[in-house]
Structure formats: structure tokens, C-alpha cells
CSV table of C-alpha atoms and ligand atoms in Angstrom, one decimal:
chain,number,residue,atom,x,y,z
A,18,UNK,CA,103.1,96.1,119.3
A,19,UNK,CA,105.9,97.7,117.6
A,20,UNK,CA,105.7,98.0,113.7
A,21,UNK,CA,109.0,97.4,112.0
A,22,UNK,CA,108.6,98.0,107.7
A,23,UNK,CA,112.2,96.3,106.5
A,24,UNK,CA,110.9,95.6,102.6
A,25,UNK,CA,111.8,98.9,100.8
A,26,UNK,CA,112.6,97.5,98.1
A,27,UNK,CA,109.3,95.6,97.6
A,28,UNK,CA,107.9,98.9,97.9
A,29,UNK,CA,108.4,102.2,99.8
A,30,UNK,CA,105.4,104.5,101.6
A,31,UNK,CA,104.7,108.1,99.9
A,32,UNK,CA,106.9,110.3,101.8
A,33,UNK,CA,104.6,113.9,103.0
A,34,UNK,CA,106.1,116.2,101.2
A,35,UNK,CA,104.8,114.0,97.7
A,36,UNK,CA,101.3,113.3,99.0
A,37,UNK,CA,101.0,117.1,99.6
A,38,UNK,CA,102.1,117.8,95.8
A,39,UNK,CA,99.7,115.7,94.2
A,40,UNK,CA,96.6,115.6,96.4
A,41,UNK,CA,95.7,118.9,94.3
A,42,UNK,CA,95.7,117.4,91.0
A,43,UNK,CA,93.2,115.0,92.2
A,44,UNK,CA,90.3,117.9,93.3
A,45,UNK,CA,90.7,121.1,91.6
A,46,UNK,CA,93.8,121.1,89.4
A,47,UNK,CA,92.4,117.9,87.3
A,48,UNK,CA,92.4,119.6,83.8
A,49,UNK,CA,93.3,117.2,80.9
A,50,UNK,CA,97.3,118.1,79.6
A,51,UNK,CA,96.1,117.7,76.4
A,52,UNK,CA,93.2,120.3,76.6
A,53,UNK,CA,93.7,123.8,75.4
A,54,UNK,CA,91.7,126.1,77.9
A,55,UNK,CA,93.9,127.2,81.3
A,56,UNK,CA,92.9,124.4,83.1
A,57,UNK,CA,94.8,122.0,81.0
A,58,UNK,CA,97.4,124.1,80.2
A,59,UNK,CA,98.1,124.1,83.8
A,60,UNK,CA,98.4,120.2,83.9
A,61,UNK,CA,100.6,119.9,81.4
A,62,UNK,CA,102.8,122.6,83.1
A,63,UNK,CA,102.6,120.4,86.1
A,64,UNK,CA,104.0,117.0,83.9
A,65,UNK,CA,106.9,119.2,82.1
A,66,UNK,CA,108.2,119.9,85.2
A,67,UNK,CA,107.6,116.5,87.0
A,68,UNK,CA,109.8,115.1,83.7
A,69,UNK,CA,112.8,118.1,83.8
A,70,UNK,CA,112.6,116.2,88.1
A,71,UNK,CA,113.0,113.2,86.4
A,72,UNK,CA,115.2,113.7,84.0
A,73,UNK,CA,117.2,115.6,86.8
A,74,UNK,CA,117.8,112.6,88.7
A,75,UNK,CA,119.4,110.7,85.9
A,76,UNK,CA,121.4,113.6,84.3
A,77,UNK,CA,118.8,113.5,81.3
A,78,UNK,CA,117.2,115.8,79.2
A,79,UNK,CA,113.3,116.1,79.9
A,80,UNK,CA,113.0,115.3,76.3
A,81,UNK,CA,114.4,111.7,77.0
A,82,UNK,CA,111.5,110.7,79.8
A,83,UNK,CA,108.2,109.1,79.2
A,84,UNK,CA,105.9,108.1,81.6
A,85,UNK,CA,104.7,104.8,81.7
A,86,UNK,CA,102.4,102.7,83.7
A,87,UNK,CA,105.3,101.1,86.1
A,88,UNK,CA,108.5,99.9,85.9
A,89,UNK,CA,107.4,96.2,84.6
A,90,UNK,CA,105.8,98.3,81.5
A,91,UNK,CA,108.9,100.3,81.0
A,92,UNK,CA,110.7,97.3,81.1
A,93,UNK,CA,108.6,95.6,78.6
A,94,UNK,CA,108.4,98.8,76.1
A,95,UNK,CA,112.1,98.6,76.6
A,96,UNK,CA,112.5,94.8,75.1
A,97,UNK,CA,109.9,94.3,72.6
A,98,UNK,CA,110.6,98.0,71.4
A,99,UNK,CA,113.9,96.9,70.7
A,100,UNK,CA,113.1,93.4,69.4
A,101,UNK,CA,110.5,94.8,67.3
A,102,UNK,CA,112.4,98.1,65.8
A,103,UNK,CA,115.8,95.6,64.8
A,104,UNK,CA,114.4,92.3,63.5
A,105,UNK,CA,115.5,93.3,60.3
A,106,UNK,CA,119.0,93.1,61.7
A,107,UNK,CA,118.8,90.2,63.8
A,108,UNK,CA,117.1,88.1,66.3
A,109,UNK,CA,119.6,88.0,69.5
A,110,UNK,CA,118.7,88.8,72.8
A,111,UNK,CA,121.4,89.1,75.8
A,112,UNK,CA,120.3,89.5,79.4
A,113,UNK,CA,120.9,87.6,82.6
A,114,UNK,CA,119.7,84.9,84.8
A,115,UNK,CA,119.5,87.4,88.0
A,116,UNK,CA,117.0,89.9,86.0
A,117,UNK,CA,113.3,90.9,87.5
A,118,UNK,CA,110.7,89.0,86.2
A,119,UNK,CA,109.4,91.8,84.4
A,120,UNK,CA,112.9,91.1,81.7
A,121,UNK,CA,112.7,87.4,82.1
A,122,UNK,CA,108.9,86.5,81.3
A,123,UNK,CA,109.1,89.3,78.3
A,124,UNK,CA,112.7,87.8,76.9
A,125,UNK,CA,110.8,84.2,77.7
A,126,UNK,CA,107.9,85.4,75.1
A,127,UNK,CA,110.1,87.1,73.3
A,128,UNK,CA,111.6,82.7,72.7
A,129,UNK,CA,108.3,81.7,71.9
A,130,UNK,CA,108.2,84.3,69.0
A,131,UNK,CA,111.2,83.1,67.5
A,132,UNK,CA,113.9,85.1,69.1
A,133,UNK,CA,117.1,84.0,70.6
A,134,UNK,CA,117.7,85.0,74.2
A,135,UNK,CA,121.4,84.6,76.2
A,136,UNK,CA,120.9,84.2,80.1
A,137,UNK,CA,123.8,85.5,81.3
A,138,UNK,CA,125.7,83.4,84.2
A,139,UNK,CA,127.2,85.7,87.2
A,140,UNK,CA,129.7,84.9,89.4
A,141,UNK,CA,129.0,83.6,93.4
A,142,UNK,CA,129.0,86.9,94.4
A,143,UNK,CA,126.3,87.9,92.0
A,144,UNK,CA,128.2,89.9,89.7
A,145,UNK,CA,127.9,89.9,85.7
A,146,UNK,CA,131.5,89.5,84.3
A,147,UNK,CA,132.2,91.2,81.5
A,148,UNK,CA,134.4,88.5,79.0
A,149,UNK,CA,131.1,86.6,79.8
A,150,UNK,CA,128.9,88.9,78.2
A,151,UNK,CA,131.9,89.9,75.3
A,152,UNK,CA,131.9,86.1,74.7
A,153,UNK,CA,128.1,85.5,74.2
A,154,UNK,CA,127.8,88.2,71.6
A,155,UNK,CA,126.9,87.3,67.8
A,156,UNK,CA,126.0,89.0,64.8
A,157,UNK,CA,122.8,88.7,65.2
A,158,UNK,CA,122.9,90.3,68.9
A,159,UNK,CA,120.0,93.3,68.8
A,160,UNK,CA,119.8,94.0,72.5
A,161,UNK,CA,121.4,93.9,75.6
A,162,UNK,CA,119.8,94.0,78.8
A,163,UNK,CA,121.8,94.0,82.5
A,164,UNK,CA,120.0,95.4,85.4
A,165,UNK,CA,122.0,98.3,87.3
A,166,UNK,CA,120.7,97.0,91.1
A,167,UNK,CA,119.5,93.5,91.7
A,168,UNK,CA,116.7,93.5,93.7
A,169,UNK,CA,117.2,90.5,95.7
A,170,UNK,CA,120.8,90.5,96.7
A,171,UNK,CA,121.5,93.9,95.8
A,172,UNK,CA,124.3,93.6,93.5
A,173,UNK,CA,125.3,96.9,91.6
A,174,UNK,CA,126.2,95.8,88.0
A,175,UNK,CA,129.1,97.3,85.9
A,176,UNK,CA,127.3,98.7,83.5
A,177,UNK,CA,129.4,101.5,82.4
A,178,UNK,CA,131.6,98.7,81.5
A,179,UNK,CA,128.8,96.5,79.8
A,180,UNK,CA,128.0,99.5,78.1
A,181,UNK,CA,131.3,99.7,76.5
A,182,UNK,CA,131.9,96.6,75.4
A,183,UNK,CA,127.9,96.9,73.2
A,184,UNK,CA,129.0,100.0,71.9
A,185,UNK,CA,132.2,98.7,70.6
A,186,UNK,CA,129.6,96.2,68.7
A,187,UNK,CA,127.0,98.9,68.4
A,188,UNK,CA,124.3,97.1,70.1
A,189,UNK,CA,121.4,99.2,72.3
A,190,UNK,CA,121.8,99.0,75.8
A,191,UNK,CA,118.4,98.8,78.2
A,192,UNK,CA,118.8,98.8,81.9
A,193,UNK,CA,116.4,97.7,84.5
A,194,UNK,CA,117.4,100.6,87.5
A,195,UNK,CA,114.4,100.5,89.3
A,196,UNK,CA,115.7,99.6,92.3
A,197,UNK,CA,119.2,101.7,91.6
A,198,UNK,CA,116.9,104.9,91.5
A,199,UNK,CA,117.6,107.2,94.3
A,200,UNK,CA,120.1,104.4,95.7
A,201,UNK,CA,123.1,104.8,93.7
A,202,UNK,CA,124.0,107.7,92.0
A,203,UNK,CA,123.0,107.6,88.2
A,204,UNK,CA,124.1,109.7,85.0
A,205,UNK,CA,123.1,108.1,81.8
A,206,UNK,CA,125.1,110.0,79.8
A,207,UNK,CA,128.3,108.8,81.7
A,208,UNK,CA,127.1,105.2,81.4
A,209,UNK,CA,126.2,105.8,78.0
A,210,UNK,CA,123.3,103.6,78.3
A,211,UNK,CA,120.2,103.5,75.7
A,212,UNK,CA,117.7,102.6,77.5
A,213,UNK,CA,116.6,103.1,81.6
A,214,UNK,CA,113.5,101.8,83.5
A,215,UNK,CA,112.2,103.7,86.2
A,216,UNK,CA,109.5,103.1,89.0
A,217,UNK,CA,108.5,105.9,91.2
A,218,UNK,CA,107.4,103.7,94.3
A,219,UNK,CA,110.7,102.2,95.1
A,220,UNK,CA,111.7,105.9,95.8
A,221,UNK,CA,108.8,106.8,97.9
A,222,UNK,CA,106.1,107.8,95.5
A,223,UNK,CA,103.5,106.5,94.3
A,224,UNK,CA,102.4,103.0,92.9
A,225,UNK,CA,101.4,102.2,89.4
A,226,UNK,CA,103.9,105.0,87.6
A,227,UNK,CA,106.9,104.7,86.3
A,228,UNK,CA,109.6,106.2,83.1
A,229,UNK,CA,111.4,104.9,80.4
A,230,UNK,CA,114.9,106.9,79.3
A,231,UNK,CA,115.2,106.8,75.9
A,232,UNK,CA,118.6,108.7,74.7
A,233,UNK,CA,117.9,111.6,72.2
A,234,UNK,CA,117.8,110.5,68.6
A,235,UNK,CA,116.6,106.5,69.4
A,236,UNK,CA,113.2,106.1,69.0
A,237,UNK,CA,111.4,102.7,69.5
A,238,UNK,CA,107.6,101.9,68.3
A,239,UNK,CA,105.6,102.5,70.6
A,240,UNK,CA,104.1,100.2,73.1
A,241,UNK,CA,101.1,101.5,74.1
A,242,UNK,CA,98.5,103.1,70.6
A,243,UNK,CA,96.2,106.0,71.0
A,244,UNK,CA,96.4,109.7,71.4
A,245,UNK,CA,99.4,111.9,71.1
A,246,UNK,CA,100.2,111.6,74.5
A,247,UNK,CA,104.4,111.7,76.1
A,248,UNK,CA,105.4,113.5,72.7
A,249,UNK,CA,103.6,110.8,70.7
A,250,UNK,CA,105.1,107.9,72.0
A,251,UNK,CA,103.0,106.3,74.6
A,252,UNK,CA,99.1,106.9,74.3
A,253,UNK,CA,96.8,106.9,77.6
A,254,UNK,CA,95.4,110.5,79.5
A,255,UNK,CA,98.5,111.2,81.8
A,256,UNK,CA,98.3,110.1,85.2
A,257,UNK,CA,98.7,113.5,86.4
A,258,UNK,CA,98.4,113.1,90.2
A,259,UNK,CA,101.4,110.2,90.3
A,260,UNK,CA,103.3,111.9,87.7
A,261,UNK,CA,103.4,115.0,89.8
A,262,UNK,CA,104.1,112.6,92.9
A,263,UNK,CA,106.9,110.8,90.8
A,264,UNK,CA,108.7,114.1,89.8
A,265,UNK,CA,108.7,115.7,93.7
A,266,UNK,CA,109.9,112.0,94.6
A,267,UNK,CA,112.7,112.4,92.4
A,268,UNK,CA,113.3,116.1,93.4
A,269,UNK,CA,113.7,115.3,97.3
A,270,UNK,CA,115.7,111.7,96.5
A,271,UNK,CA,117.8,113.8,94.6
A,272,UNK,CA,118.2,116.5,97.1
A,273,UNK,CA,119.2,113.9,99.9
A,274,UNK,CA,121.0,111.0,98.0
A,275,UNK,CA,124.1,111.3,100.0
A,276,UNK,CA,122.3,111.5,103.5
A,277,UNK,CA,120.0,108.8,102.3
A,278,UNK,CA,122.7,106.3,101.4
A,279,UNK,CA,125.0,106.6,104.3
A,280,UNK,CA,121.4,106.5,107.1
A,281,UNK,CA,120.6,102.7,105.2
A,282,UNK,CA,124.3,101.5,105.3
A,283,UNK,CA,124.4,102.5,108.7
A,284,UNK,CA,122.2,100.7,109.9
A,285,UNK,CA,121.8,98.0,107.2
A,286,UNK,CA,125.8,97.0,107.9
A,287,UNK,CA,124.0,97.1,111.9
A,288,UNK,CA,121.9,94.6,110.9
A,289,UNK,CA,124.3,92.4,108.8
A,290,UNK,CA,126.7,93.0,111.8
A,291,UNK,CA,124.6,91.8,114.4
A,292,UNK,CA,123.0,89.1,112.8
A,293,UNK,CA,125.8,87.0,111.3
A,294,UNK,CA,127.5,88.0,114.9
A,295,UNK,CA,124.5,86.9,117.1
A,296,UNK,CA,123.0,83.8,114.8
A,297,UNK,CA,125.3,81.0,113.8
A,298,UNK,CA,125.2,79.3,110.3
A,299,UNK,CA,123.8,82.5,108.4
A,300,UNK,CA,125.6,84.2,105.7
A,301,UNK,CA,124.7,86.8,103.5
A,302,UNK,CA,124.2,86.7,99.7
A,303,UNK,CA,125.9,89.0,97.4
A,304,UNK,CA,129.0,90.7,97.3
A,305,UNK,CA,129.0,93.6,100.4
A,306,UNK,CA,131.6,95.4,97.8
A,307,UNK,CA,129.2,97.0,95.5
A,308,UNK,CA,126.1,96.9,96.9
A,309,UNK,CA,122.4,98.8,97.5
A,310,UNK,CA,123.1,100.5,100.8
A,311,UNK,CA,119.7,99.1,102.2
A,312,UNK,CA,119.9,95.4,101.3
A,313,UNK,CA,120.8,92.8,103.1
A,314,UNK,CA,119.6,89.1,102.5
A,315,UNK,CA,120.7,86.3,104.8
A,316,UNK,CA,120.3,82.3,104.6
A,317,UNK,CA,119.4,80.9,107.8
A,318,UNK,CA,121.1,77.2,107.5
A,319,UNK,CA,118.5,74.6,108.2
A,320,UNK,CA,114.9,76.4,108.7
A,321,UNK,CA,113.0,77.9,106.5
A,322,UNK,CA,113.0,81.4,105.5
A,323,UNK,CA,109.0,81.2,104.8
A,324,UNK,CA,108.5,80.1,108.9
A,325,UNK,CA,110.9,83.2,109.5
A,326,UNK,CA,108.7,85.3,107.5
A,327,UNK,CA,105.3,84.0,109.3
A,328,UNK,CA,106.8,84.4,112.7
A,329,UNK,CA,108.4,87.7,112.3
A,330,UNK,CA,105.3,88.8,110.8
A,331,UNK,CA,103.6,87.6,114.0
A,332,UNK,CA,105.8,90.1,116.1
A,333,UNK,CA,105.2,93.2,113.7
A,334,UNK,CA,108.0,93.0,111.5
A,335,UNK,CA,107.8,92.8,107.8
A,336,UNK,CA,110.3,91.0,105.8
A,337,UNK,CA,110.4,88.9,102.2
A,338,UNK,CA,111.7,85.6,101.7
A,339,UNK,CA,113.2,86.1,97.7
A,340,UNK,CA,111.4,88.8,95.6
A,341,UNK,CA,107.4,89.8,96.1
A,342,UNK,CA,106.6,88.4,93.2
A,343,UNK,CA,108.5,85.0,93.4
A,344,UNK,CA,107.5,84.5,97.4
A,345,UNK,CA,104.1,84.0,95.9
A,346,UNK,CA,105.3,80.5,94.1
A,347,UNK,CA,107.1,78.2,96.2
A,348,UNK,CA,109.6,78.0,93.2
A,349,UNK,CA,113.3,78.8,94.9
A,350,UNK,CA,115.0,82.3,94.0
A,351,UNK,CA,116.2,82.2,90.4
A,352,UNK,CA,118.6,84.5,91.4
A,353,UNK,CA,119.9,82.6,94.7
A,354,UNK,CA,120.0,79.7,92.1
A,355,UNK,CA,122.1,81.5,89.3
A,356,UNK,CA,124.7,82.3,92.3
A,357,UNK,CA,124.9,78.7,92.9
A,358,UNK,CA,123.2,79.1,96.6
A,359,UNK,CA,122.3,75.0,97.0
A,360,UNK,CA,118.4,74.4,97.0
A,361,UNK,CA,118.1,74.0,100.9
A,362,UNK,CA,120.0,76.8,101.6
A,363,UNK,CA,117.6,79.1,99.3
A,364,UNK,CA,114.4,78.0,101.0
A,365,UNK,CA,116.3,79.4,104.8
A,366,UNK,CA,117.0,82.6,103.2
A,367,UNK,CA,115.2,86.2,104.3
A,368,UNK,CA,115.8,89.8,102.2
A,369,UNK,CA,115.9,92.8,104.6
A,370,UNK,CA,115.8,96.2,103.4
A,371,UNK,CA,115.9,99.4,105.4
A,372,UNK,CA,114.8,102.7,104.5
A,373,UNK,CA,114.7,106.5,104.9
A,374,UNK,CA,111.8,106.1,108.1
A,375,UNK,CA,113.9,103.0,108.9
A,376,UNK,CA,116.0,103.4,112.9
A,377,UNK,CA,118.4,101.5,115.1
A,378,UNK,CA,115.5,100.7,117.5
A,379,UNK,CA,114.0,98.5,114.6
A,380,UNK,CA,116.9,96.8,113.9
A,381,UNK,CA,117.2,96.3,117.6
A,382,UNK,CA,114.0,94.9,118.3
A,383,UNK,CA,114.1,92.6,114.7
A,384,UNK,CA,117.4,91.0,115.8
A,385,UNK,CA,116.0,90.4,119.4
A,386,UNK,CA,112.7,88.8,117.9
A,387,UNK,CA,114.8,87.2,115.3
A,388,UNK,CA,117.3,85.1,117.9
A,389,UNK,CA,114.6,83.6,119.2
A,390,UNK,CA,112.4,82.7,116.5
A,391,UNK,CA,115.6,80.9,115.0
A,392,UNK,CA,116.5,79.3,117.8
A,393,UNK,CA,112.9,77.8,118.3
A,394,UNK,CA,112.8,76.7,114.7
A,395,UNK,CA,116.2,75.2,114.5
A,396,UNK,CA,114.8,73.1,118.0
A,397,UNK,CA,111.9,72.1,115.6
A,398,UNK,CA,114.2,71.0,113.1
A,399,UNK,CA,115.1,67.9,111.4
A,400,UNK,CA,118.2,69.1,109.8
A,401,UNK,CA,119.1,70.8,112.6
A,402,UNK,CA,123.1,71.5,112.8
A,403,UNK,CA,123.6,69.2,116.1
A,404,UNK,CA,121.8,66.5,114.9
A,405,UNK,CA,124.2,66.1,112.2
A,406,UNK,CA,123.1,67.5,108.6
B,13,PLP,C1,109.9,96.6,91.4
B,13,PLP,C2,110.8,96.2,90.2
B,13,PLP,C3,110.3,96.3,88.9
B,13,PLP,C4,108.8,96.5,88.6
B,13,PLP,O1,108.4,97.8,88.9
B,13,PLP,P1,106.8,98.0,89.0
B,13,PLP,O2,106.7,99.5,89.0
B,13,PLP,O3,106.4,97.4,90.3
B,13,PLP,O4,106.2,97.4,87.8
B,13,PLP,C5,111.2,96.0,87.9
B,13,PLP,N1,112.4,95.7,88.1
B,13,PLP,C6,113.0,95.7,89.3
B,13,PLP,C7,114.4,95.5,89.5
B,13,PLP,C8,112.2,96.0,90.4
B,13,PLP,O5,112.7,95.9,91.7
């Protein structure tokens, strides 16, 4: 049976050309960095240059990378960092309702501790509007957090012009770009941002690494306490093989960006095309004006997007119904929600996203599998459109 992989943006395979790079630095190059003979001298060759790869990608200087764990601990570093260095100056968070959980459970503990947080509303086609954000800022505001690339509907922010209106207050500006890495272009010194999480398995490397951009001359406390490790600022023996993997990941989505963005619009708009054609009573999520070239994510009016999921699944195909982490709860999208998507609507909605190994041929067979798995469900139906709902 065929094998069709359309969650990218859950997570992406390790392309060849990475696994080859770090496979070494599992076996014979595994010196400590931090060691003085050769052998560790040689591994912390191999991390300076997988940082100036990193850095490259963002239009940062290597100086301004360090390695974390993933992109949730970047993310976290990020807002408790902040919260932690500036609660002498105040104790007001902004952020938005359409974040990753990684922002939303840390602002949420962040409450408990005695912080003020701002949930940003966005408009119905998922974007943050700027007089919103302008409007909810006090004197106490520390921190402002926007994510660059929603991963569930795709929506890229404006953060240059977030960024502007929190410098005009001087307030630090974190984003969460994981999924905007190697998707849109990104130069942090033209956004002017502070702060920039990074996760190398969205951009096929590998799992369980990730960076935080800090701009030259900001320096948060640290979040993880130990050895001298990423210039002082984050303790824990490097995780040399995935930082190597990381940097070459970075290198090669930096050499093909362009090519890599116009293959998923291709044949994501394909998909979008064919599907709202084909299937009636689906519509997609998110404005298609300023959006990651591989997303797509459709409501299905009157079945559920969970039965979609299992059924496709049954054929070979691999979709997500919301995020990874929320299609573990039976909770609805909070970001379907914060677009104003009603309830019943949420539950028939399915996130496709296409990547560099993706082809037409998969989005040929998913839509043929698709038709009829819809059609059979809608037949099963009790809100079924004839019958009246
Ligand atoms: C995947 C993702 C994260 C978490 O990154 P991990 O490396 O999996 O911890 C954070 N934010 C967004 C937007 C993501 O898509």
C-alpha cells in the first residue's frame, strides 16, 4: 500500500545528506567540546560551525545562538528568562491565544506565580492586529511574545510590525519561529526581534535539539545550571551529533529556500484546489494571503476530523486533526476557537502539510482516498447536510 507522510509540520524525516554529517560524531569523532586534548578540540570545531549554519539562516551572528534541548525549551528559556530578568520593572506578559503550547502552559505558570498575562485576540483569518496589541500594552508590560508561523493554520504574523510598535515602548520581543524556520525567509536584524526559538526537526533534522537567538548585548539568566557550556549560558555536555545535524539542516534549507517554498505551494494550493473543488461543505482555515507554503487545514462540515484521521490512516496516509500535542486531548483547537471556528465545525477539521519528499502522486491518491471516506462518513451521519442540519 502506498505511504503518503502529509504532517511536516508535526515533524519532518532527517534528510541524507544530515544523517551522513552526524553519524561520525556518534563513533569516532565523540570527544567532549569542552575537553582540551585534539579530540575535543575537534568537537567544538564541529559546534562553532554548526552555530555560524545557524546563525546563517537567520542573518545572526554565531555569537547570538545557543543550543537548547528543543524548541518547547527555547521557548520556555525565552519567557521565564524574561519574566525573571525584569520583575523589577514589572509583571506584564503579552502573547496570543493562537500560540504553541510550549508559550501558553509556560505564560499559564507564569499566572500562577503572580504574573499578568494578555491573550491576544486575532482576527477570523488568524491574524494578530496590531492596534490590538498597541492597545493592551501597560506600564508594567515586560514581554511580548507573537509567534512568526502558526502551526495549525499557518498564519505568518506581522512581526516586523509588532516589533515596532514594543520598541517604541522598549519592551523585549521573543518569537516562537519554529515552524517559520526554513519556511519563510527570516532576518532578525530586519525584524529587529529580541528573542527567536528554533527547532531543528521541523527543518529535517533531528529530534530533541533546538536554538534560542538572543540579540548581542541581552543576556537572560540562564535556564538550565551547570558547566560553562554555550558561552556560559546554558549548562549540559553538547549534543554534538544533533547539533552537527541541526547546522547541515540549516545549511541545505538555506541553500534551497526558494525551491523549497514554491515545490510545497505547488502542490499544497493542488491540494486546497482539489479538495474544496471535489468535496462540498469544506473550507479552509486561515488566511491563504500570508501563509506557510505547506499548510493547509480544512473543516469537513458534519463528520469528524478524528474518523477522517483513522480512516485515512487505514489507507497509508498520515494526517493530524489540530496540533500533535492537542489531538492527544479531545479538547477542540484553541486556535480554531480564537478564530471563532464554531465547536462542531472544529471537531470536522484535518491539517495537511506537504514537504520537500512530498509529490503530486500523493496528493492524488489522498484526494481520491479522501472523497470517499467523506462521502461514507457523511452517509453515516446524523448531521448530515441533506438531512437538514
Ligand atoms: C513543534 C513546535 C514547537 C516545539 O518544538 P519542539 O522541538 O518539538 O519542542 C514550538 N512551537 C511551535 C510553533 C512548534 O510548531
Amino acid at each position: 500500500m502506498r505511504q503518503v507522510y502529509l504532517d511536516y509540520s508535526a515533524t519532518t524525516p532527517v534528510k541524507e545528506e544530515v544523517l551522513k554529517e552526524m553519524l561520525p560524531y556518534f563513533t569516532e569523532n565523540f570527544g567532549n567540546p569542552s575537553s582540551l586534548y585534539t579530540k575535543g578540540l575537534e568537537s567544538k570545531e564541529a559546534v562553532d560551525k554548526a552555530r555560524e549554519q545557524v546563525a546563517n539562516l537567520i542573518g545572526a551572528t554565531p555569537k547570538e545562538i545557543f543550543f537548547t534541548g528543543c524548541g518547547s525549551e527555547s521557548d520556555n528559556w525565552a519567557v521565564f528568562g524574561a519574566a525573571e530578568a525584569l520583575k523589577d520593572k514589572g509583571n506584564h506578559i503579552i502573547t496570543t491565544k493562537i500560540e504553541h503550547h510550549a508559550m501558553l502552559h509556560s505564560c499559564e505558570f507564569l499566572e500562577k506565580k503572580g504574573y499578568k498575562v494578555t491573550y491576544l485576540d486575532v482576527e477570523s483569518d488568524g491574524m494578530v492586529k496590531p492596534e490590538a496589541l498597541e492597545a493592551a500594552i501597560t506600564d508594567d508590560t515586560i514581554l511580548i511574545s507573537v509567534m512568526m508561523v502558526n502551526n495549525e493554520i499557518g498564519t505568518i504574523e506581522p512581526i516586523k510590525e509588532l516589533v515596532q510598535i514594543a520598541k517604541k515602548h522598549k519592551i523585549l520581543f521573543h518569537t516562537d519561529a519554529v515552524q517559520a524556520l526554513a519556511n519563510v525567509p527570516i532576518d532578525v536584524k530586519d525584524l529587529g526581534v529580541d528573542l527567536l526559538s528554533m527547532s531543528a526537526h521541523k527543518i529535517y533534522g533531528p529530534k530533541g535539539i533546538g536554538a534560542l537567538y538572543m540579540r548581542k548585548g541581552l543576556r537572560l539568566p540562564n535556564f538550565i545550571h551547570g558547566g560553562g557550556q554555550e558561552m556560559g549560558r546554558r549548562a549540559g555536555t553538547e549534543n554534538l551529533p544533533s547539533i552537527v545535524g541541526f547546522g547541515k539542516a540549516a545549511e541545505l534549507a538555506q541553500e534551497n529556500l526558494d525551491s523549497h517554498i514554491e515545490h510545497c505551494r505547488e502542490l499544497r494550493d493542488y491540494l486546497v484546489e482539489r479538495i474544496t473543488g471535489e468535496i462540498p461543505d469544506t473550507f479552509v482555515n486561515g488566511t491563504m494571503e500570508a501563509r506557510h507554503p505547506g499548510n493547509a487545514n480544512i473543516t469537513f462540515k458534519y463528520i469528524e476530523g478524528e474518523s477522517i484521521l483513522l480512516l485515512l490512516d487505514y489507507k497509508g496516509v498520515s494526517v493530524s486533526t489540530g496540533s500533535a500535542c492537542s489531538s492527544k486531548s479531545l479538547k477542540p483547537s484553541h486556535v480554531l476557537d480564537a478564530l471563532g471556528v464554531p465547536v462542531e465545525m472544529i471537531h470536522g477539521t484535518v491539517r495537511f502539510t506537504v514537504g520537500d519528499f512530498t509529490t503530486k502522486e500523493d496528493i492524488d491518491y489522498t484526494v481520491d482516498v479522501l472523497k470517499e471516506i467523506v462521502e461514507k462518513l457523511r452517509l453515516l451521519s446524523p448531521v448530515n447536510s441533506e438531512k437538514g442540519w
